[in-house]
Amino acid sequence: MAMTAANDNNPPPIWPRIAASPALGWGVIGLIGLAMIAGAAFGQPFWLTMATRIAVFAMAALALSFVLGQGGLVSFGHAAYLGLGAYAVGIGGEHGLAEITLLLPLAALVGAAYAALTGLIVLRTRGVHFIMITLAFAQMAYFVFTSLSAYGGDDGLTLWARPTLFGFDVFKRDIVLGLGVVALLALLYGLLTRVVASPFGQTLQATRQNEARAEALGIDVFRARLVAYTLSGAVAALAGAFLAIATGFVAPAYMHWGRSGELIVMVVLGGTGQLGGALIGATVLMLLEEGLALVSEHWKLWLGLILIGLVLLRIGAIARLLRGGRHG
Amino acid sequence: MGEPILRLEALDKSFGALHVTRAVSLDIRPGEVHAIIGPNGAGKTTLINQITGQLTPDAGHVRFKGHDVTGQSVHERARLGLARTFQITSVMPAMTARDNVVLAIVSQSRQGFRLWPDAQLRAQGRAAADEALATVGLGRRAGVIAADLAHGERRALELAMALAQQPALLLLDEPMAGTGKGETERLTELLRGFKRRIPMLLVEHDMGAVFALADRVSVLVEGAIIATGSPAEVAASSAVKTAYLGEDITP
Ligand SMILES: Nc1ncnc2c1ncn2[C@@H]1O[C@H](COP(=O)(O)OP(=O)(O)OP(=O)(O)O)[C@@H](O)[C@H]1O
Ligand SMILES: [Mg+2]
């Protein structure tokens, strides 16, 4: 209710506001697409695979950034939506559903439904409670799929064929799949950027900045959060659908809490103020992981140290976010 | 004078052992400015919060525009036309002054859940916002982030937001607190301009402002209303003098 205006004045001095412009988001998407084309052109399948993975996780981070950055809702369970989208494709495939124009809406629907249902509960809590209960619901989904032996249980599920597009088997070529992911990423980024600029975007930011004032203005804060959370669940599930298609495999591990944490790191790394930050954060984190794995077998240690360093630089921003103040 | 716009019926509220609202009944008539005065900790803010719905009374009813709103949420009451300012200024810190007011306008017109930008709506909102800002003297500060405004400017901004809600009733919790003398006078004049058009419940320690604005004054002491009347009547009341223990409450 009360503002701590004086403290909200100063952006963190160390970290430049690299994500301050939507153009940067478009730049990242363009680079990912270029990397794919280059990988295909120069016969470097690894570039293509890597760029496709980056695009998938950028999409998931984008979904998280929408609720976390704009709505101030620090969800520690977004990997669940990734997993749900993946299982929508996996289980759909088991039952002969192989058309992407059906699989993607199905995945989005499943993600939206789980977000809306759990949102009815988790969105009644705030702060640390919210973090814990989103984690709990993600773990619940994780254990449900672990015990779902009809669909592979712990071991997961292999997708024997890639889906078709209007009956055509276009995605059997990796470059088409990769560019398909990039195209959807671009579409979703464009859509969500518009939503952020819409009246609803302002409403959502208002619920983050000052809940009491928002309510007093007649804003149904709970409903605004539920809409945002549901939208985010749908987008994250779309990313999950492509994760399944790209890897040809679905497993409960996709829902692991570590993955949820990774998504938060991506969003915070790139800056929460603009959606484009999530795309940058996802790209940087995934390249870091991959690069460090090449140079050292203790890469997780190095990654951890680098992340701690980076996050320390960003801690002011996180604190402001939890207080509901201005972005860093 | 017609049906009261707000009627409180025997409101009662305790925080644990602390009885902060004791059988408070009070009404606000159309066009009336009703001031509530009382010492620190008397329960004035708690009373406002029960009117807005931020707090639920333990007993009693809140009737607003003829509806029993006791069980309604804050945003439902706001949509019925209940606007307020907070004792501690409360705006959207990271938005510009203009965007703060646009938010109030958009929410009031129930456009706040539109998922797509609308250039025309935006232009209309901005024009209306700039007008509201000019009214409270912030015409030149529309583009400034609220957190960067001076304290008095933020108070004015909050008032502009409340006015932009086109309220059927305006609740003001110590609007003059922490503002300088000149600013208090300006604010009093501004509010006087809305007298008769917007009924107000005014909680205020500044007796000059109370006498200049109020049609009736209620005195709240330890959660109970001990007197209601015209400013002159209340100033003359011996019960009020005793409650204030020699504090001079004439302006
Ligand atoms: N949420 C709460 N929980 C417990 N006690 C509270 C709460 N809110 C207020 N109080 C107490 O209730 C009493 C009345 O508080 P209130 O803020 O309504 O007074 P007030 O008349 O507005 O005072 P002031 O003039 O200082 O603003 C005070 O003793 C306060 O400490
Ligand atoms: Mg008070």
PDB file of N, CA and C and ligand atoms in Angstrom, chain B residues 45 87 173-174, ligand 2:
ATOM      1  N   THR B  45      -9.246   5.889  10.032  1.00  0.00           N
ATOM      2  CA  THR B  45      -8.831   5.131   8.845  1.00  0.00           C
ATOM      3  C   THR B  45      -9.503   3.762   8.818  1.00  0.00           C
ATOM      4  N   GLN B  87      -4.378   7.612   3.361  1.00  0.00           N
ATOM      5  CA  GLN B  87      -3.649   8.495   4.278  1.00  0.00           C
ATOM      6  C   GLN B  87      -2.172   8.561   3.876  1.00  0.00           C
ATOM      7  N   ASP B 173      -8.792  10.528   3.114  1.00  0.00           N
ATOM      8  CA  ASP B 173      -8.175  10.261   4.410  1.00  0.00           C
ATOM      9  C   ASP B 173      -7.004  11.219   4.620  1.00  0.00           C
ATOM     10  N   GLU B 174      -7.271  12.291   5.336  1.00  0.00           N
ATOM     11  CA  GLU B 174      -6.274  13.316   5.644  1.00  0.00           C
ATOM     12  C   GLU B 174      -5.544  13.822   4.397  1.00  0.00           C
TER      13      GLU B 174
HETATM   14 MG    MG C   2      -5.739   7.390   9.932  1.00  0.00          MG
END
